[in-house]
mmCIF file of C-alpha atoms and ligand atoms in Angstrom:
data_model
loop_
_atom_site.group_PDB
_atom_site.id
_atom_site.type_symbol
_atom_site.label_atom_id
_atom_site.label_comp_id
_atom_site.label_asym_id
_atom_site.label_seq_id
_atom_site.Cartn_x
_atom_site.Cartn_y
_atom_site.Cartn_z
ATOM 1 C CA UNK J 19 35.981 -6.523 -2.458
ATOM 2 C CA UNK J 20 33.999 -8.287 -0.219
ATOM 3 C CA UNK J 21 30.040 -8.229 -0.076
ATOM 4 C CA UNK J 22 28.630 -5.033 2.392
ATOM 5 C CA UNK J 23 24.936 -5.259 3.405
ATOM 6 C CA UNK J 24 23.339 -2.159 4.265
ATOM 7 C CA UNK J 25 20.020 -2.971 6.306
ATOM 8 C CA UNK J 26 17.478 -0.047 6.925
ATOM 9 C CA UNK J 27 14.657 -0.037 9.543
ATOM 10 C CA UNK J 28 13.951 0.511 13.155
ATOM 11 C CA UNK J 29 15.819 -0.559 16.498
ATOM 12 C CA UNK J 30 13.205 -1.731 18.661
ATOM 13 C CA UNK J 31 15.505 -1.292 21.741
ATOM 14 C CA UNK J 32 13.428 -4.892 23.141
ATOM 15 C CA UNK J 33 11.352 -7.015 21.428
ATOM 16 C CA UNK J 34 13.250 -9.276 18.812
ATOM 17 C CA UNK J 35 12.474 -7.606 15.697
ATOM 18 C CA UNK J 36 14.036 -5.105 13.107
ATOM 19 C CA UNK J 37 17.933 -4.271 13.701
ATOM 20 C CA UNK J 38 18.069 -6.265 16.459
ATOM 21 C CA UNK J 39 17.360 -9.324 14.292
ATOM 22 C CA UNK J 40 18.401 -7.962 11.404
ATOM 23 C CA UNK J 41 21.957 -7.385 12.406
ATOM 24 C CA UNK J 42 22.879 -10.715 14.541
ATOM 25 C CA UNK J 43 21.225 -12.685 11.810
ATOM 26 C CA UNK J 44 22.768 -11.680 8.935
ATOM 27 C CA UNK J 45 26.211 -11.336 10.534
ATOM 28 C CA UNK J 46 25.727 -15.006 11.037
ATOM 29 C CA UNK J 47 25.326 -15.628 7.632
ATOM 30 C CA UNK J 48 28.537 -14.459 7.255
ATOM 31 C CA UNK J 49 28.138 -10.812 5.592
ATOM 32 C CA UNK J 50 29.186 -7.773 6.756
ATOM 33 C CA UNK J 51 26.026 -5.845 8.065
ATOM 34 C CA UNK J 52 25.630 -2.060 8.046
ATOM 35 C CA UNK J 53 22.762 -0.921 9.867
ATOM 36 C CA UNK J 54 20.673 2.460 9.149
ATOM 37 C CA UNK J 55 18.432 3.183 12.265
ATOM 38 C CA UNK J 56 15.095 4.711 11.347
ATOM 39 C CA UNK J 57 13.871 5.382 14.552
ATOM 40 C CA UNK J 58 14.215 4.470 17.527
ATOM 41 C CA UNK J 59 11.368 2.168 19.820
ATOM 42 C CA UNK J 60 11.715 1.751 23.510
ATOM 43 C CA UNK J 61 9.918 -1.852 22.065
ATOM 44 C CA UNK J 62 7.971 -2.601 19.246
ATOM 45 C CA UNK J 63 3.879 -1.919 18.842
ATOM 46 C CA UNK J 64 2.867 -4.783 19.546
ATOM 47 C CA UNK J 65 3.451 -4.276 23.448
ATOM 48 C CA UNK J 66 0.736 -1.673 24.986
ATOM 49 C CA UNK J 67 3.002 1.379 25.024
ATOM 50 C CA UNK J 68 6.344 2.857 23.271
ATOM 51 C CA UNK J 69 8.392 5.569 22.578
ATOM 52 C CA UNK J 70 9.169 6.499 19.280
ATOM 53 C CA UNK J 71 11.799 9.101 18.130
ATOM 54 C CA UNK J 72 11.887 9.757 14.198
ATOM 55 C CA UNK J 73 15.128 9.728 12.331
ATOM 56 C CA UNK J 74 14.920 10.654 9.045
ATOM 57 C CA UNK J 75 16.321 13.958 10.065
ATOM 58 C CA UNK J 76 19.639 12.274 10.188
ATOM 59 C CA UNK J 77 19.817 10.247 6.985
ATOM 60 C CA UNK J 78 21.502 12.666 4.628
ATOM 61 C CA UNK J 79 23.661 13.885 6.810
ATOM 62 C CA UNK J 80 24.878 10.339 6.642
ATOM 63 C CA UNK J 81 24.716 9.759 3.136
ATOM 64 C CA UNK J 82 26.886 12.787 2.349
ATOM 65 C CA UNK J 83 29.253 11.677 5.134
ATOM 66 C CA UNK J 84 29.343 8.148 3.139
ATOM 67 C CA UNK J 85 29.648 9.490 -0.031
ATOM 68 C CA UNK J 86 32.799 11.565 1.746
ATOM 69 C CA UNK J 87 34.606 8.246 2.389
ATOM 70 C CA UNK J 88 33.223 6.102 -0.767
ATOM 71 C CA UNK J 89 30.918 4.107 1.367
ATOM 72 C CA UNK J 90 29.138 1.643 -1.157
ATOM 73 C CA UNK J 91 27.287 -1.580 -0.372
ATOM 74 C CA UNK J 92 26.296 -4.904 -2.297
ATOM 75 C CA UNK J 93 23.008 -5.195 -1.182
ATOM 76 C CA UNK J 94 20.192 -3.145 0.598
ATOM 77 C CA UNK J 95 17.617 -4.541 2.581
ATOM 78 C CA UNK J 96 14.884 -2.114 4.039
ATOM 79 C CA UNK J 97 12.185 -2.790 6.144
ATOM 80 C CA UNK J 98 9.972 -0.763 8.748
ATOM 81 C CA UNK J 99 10.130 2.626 7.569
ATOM 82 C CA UNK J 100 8.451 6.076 7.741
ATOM 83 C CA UNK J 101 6.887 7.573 4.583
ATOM 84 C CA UNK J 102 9.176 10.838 4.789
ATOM 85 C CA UNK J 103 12.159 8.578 4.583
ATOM 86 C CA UNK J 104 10.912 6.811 1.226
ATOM 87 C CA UNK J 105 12.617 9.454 -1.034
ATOM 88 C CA UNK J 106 15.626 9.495 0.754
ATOM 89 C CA UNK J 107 16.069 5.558 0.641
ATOM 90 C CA UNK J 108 15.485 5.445 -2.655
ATOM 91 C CA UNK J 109 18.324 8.080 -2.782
ATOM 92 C CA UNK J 110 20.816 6.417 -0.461
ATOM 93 C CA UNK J 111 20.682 3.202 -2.943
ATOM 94 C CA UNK J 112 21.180 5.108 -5.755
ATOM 95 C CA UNK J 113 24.315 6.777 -4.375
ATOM 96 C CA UNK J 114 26.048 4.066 -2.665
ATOM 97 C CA UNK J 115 25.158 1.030 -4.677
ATOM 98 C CA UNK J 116 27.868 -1.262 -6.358
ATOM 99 C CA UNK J 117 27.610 -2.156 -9.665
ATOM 100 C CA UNK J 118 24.607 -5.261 -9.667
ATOM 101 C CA UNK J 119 23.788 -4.599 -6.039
ATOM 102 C CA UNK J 120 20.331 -6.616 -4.671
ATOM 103 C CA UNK J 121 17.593 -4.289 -3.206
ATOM 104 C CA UNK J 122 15.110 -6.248 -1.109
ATOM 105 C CA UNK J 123 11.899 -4.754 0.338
ATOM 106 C CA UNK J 124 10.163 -5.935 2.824
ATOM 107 C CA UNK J 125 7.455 -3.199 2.838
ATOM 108 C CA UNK J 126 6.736 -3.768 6.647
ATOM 109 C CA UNK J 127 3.791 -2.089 7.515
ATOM 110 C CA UNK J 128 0.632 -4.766 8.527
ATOM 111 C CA UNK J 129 -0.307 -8.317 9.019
ATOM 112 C CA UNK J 130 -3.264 -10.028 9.981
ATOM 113 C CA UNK J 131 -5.244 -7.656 8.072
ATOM 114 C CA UNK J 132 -4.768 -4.327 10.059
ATOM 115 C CA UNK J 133 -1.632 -1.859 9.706
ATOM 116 C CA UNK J 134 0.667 -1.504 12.202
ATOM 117 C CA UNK J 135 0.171 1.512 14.413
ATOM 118 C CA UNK J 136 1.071 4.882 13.107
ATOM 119 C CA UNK J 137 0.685 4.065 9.351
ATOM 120 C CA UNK J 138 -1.749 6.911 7.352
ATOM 121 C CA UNK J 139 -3.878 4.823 4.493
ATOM 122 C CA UNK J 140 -1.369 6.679 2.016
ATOM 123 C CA UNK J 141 1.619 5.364 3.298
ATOM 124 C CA UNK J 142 1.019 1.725 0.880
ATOM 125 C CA UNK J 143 1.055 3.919 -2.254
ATOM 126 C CA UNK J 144 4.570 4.839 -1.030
ATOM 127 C CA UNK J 145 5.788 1.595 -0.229
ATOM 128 C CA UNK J 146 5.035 0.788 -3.704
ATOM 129 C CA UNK J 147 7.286 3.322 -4.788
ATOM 130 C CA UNK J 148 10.291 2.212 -2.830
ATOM 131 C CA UNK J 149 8.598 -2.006 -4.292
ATOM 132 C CA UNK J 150 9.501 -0.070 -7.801
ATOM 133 C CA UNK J 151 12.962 -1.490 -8.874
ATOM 134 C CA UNK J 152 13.418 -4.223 -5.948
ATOM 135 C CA UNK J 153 15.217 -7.057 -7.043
ATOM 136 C CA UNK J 154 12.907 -8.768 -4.353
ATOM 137 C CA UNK J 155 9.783 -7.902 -2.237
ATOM 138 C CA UNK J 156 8.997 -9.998 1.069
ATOM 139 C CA UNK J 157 5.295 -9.009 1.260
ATOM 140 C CA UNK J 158 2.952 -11.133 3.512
ATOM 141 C CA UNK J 159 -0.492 -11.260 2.170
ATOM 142 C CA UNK J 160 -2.273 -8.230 4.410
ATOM 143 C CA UNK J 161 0.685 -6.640 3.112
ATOM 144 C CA UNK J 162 0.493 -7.644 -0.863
ATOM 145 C CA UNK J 163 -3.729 -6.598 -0.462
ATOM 146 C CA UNK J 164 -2.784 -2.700 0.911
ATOM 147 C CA UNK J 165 -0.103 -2.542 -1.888
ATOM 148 C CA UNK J 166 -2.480 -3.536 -4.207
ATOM 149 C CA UNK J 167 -5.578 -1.848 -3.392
ATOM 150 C CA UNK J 168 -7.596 -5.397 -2.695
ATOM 151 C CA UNK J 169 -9.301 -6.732 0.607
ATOM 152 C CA UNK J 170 -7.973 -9.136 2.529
ATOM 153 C CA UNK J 171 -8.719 -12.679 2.611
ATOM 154 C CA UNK J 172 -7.453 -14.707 5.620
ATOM 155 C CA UNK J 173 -8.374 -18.402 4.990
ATOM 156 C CA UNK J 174 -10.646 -20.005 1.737
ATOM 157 C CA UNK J 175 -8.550 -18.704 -1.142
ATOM 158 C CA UNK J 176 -7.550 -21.025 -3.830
ATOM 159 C CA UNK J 177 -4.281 -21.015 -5.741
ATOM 160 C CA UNK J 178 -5.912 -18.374 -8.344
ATOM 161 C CA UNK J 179 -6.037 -15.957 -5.602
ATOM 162 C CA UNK J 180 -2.514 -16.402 -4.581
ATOM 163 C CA UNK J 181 -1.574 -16.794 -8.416
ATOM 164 C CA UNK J 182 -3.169 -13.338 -8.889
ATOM 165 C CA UNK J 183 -1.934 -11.295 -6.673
ATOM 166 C CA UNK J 184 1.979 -12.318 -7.154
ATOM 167 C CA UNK J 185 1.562 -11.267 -10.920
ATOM 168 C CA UNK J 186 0.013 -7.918 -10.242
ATOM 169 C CA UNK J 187 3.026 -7.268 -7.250
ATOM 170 C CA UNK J 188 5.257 -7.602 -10.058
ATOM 171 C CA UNK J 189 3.109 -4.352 -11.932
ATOM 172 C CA UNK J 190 4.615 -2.629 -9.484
ATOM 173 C CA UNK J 191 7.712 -3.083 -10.913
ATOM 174 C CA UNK J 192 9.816 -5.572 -8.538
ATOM 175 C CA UNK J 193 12.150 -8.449 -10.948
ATOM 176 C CA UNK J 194 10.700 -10.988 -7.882
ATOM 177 C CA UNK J 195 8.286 -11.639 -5.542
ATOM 178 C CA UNK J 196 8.423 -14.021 -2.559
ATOM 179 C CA UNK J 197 5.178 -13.645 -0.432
ATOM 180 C CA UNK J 198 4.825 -15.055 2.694
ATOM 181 C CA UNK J 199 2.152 -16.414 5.015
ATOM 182 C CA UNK J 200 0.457 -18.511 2.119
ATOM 183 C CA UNK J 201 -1.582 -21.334 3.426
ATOM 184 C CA UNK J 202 -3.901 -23.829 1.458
ATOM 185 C CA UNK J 203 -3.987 -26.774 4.268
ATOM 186 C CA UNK J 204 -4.665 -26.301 8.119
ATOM 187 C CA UNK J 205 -1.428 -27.645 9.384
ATOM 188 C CA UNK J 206 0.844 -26.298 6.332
ATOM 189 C CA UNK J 207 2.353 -22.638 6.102
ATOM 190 C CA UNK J 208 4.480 -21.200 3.436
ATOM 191 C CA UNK J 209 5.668 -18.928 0.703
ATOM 192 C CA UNK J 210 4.637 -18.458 -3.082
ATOM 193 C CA UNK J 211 8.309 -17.409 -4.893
ATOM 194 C CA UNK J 212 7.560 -16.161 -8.169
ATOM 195 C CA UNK J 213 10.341 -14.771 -10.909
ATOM 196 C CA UNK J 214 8.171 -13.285 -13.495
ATOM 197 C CA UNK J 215 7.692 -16.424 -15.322
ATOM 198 C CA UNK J 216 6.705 -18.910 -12.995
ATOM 199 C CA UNK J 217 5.358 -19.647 -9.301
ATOM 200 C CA UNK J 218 6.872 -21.748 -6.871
ATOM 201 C CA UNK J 219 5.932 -22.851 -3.395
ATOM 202 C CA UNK J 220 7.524 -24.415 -0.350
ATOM 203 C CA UNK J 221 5.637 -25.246 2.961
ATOM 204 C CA UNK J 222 6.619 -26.074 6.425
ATOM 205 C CA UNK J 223 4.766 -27.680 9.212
ATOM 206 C CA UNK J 224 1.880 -24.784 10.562
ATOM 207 C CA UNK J 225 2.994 -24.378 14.140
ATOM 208 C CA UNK J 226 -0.575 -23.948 16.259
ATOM 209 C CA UNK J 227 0.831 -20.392 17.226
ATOM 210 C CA UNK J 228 1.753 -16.886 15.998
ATOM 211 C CA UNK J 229 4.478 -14.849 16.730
ATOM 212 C CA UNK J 230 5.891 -11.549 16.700
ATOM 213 C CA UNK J 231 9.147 -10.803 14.864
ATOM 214 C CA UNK J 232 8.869 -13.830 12.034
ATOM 215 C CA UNK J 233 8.386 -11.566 9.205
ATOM 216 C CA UNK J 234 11.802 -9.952 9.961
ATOM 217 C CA UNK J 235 13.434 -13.011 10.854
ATOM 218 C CA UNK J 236 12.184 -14.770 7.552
ATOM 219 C CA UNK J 237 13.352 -11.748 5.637
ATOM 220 C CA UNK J 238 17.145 -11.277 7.642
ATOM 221 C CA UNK J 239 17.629 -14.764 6.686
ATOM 222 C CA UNK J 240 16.301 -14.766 3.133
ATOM 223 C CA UNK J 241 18.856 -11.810 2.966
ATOM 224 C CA UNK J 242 21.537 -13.309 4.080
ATOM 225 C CA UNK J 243 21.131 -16.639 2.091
ATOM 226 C CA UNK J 244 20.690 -14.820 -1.593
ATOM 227 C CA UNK J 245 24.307 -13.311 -0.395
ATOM 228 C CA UNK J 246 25.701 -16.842 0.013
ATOM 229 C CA UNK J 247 24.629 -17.098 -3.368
ATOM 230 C CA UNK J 248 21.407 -19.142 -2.798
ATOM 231 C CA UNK J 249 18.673 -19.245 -5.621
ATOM 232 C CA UNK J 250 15.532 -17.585 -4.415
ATOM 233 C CA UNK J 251 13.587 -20.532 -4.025
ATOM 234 C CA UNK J 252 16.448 -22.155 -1.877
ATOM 235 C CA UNK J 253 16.684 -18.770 -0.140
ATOM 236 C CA UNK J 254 13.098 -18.568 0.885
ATOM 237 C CA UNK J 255 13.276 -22.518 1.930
ATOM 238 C CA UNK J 256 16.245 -21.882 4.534
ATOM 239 C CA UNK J 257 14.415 -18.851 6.012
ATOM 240 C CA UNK J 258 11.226 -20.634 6.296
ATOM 241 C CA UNK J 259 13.276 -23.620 7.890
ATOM 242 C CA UNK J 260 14.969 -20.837 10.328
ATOM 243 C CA UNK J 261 11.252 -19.267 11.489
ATOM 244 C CA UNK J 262 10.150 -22.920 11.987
ATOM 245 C CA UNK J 263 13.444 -23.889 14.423
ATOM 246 C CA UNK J 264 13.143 -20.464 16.043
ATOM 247 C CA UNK J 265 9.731 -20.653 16.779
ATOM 248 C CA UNK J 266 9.888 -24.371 17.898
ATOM 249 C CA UNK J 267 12.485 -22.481 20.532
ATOM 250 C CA UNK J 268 10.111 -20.523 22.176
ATOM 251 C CA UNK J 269 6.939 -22.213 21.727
ATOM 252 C CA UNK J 270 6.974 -23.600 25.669
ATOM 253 C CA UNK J 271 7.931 -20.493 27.253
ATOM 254 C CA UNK J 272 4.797 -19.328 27.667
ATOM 255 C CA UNK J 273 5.627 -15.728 28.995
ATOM 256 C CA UNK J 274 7.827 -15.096 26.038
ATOM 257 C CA UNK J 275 4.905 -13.683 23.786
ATOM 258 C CA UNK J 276 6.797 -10.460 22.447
ATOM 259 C CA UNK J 277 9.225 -12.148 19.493
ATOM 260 C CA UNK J 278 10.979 -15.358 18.917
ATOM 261 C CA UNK J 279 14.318 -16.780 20.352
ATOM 262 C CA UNK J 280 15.985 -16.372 16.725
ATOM 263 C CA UNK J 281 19.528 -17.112 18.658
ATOM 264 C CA UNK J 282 18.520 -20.385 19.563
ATOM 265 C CA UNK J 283 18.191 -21.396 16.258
ATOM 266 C CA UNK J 284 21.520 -19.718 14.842
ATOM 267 C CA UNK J 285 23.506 -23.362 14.038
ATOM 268 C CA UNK J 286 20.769 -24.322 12.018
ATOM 269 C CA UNK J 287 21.110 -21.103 9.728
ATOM 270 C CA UNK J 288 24.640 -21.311 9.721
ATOM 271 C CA UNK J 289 24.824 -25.062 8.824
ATOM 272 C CA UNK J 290 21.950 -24.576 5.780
ATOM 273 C CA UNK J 291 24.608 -22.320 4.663
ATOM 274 C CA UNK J 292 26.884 -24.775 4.439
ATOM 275 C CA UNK J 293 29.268 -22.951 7.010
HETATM 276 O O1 PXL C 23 8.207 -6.875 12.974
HETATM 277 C C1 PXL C 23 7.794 -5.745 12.311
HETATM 278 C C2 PXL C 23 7.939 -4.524 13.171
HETATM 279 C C3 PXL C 23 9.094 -3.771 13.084
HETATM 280 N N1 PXL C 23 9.277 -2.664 13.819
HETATM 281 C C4 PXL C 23 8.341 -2.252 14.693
HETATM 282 C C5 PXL C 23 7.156 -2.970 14.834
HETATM 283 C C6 PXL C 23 6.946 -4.125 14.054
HETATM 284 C C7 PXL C 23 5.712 -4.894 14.182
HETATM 285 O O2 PXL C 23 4.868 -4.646 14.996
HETATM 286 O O3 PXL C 23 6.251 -2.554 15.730
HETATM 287 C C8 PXL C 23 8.577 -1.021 15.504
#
């Protein structure tokens, strides 16, 4: 039977994040992409003003209509969800996971040390729920600091500091962490990829801007490489790689401030893949 992804988290209708990266992205990789809307956007929060309709109203409805027709999938990958829904992910994999499936969590919820709009202070202790059992988490490091309780440190940290918190995200009871946004030199940007036993790293270039969207770019392509069978260390290089071409594709547009031009940069995911 051949691999079925099953992606949960919001459709930004614009903006070039969530499904709407999700979906193309891993497609390109090759691997058949179920999508899970958990609400809808009119854009993502970053722009002034949205709408926002919930859907968690809808999800079991759709898991007993799955479990109707035997609907199961290889892998899960869930990212910007509502606390409400938490139980009923964790319910959804249960039910319609293959035998050995991959979970991965990106517990989208904050960056640059603030949460994302719409996010009570509890909702962290529930992402650490749904972190519980992951075959991978994609934290970045604002991220990794709510899940853990800690504060925040943006720039100065040694290794130690990095060191520390991937051992205490795997407390929480993920088999693997990969967190991103890890930066010891001005002009180099990566990810610390750590299995339980040991930490490794792997930098890019720093580009001299940030964008919207990366996170869920990084973690659509991470996604789709582990299902081509890539280690996690070689899964978290390509999607690094792919963030680095798809930001160097929108970098002179300067009005294009809302995501990144992920499609641009499509050959060179498809031809890490060896496709
Ligand atoms: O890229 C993460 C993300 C996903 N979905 C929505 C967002 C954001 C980040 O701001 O607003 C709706």
């Amino acid at each position: 039977m051949d691999q079925r992804l099953l992606t949960i988290q919001d459709i930004s209708c614009v903006g070039q994040c969530s499904l709407t990266v999700a979906l193309p992205v891993i497609s390109a990789c090759g691997i058949e992409t179920a999508v899970l809307p958990s609400s809808v956007l009119s854009n993502h929060t970053a722009f002034k003003f949205w709408t926002f309709n919930d859907l968690t109203f809808d999800m079991e409805n759709i898991l007993s209509q799955w479990k109707k027709e035997n609907i199961t999938f290889s892998a899960f990958y869930t990212g910007y969800v509502s606390e409400a829904q938490i139980p009923i992910i964790k319910k959804i994999i249960k039910e319609t996971s293959r035998k050995n499936a991959l979970v991965v969590v990106d517990p989208v919820m904050a960056d640059n040390g603030k949460m994302y709009p719409g996010f009570s202070a509890d909702f962290p202790k529930k992402m650490a729920e749904l972190c519980n059992g992951a075959d991978v988490i994609l934290p970045n490091i604002t991220e990794a600091s709510f899940l853990l309780g800690i504060e925040y440190r943006s720039e100065n940290y040694e290794k130690e500091y990095i060191e520390k918190i991937c051992r205490d995200l795997i407390k929480l009871g993920a088999k693997n962490v990969v967190l991103t946004g890890v930066s010891f030199e001005k002009d180099k940007l990566g990810v610390a990829v750590y299995d339980g036993n040991s930490i490794e790293y792997y930098f890019t270039e720093k580009l001299p801007v940030q964008m919207h969207g990366t996170g869920d770019v990084f973690a659509s392509s991470f996604a789709g490489s582990l299902c081509n069978g890539k280690t996690l260390l070689e899964s978290a290089k390509i999607a690094a790689n792919y963030v680095v071409e798809s930001i160097k594709a929108t970098i002179d547009d300067k009005d294009h401030w809302y995501g990144v031009k992920f499609e641009k940069a499509i050959p060179y995911l498809v031809k890490a893949l060896g496709k």
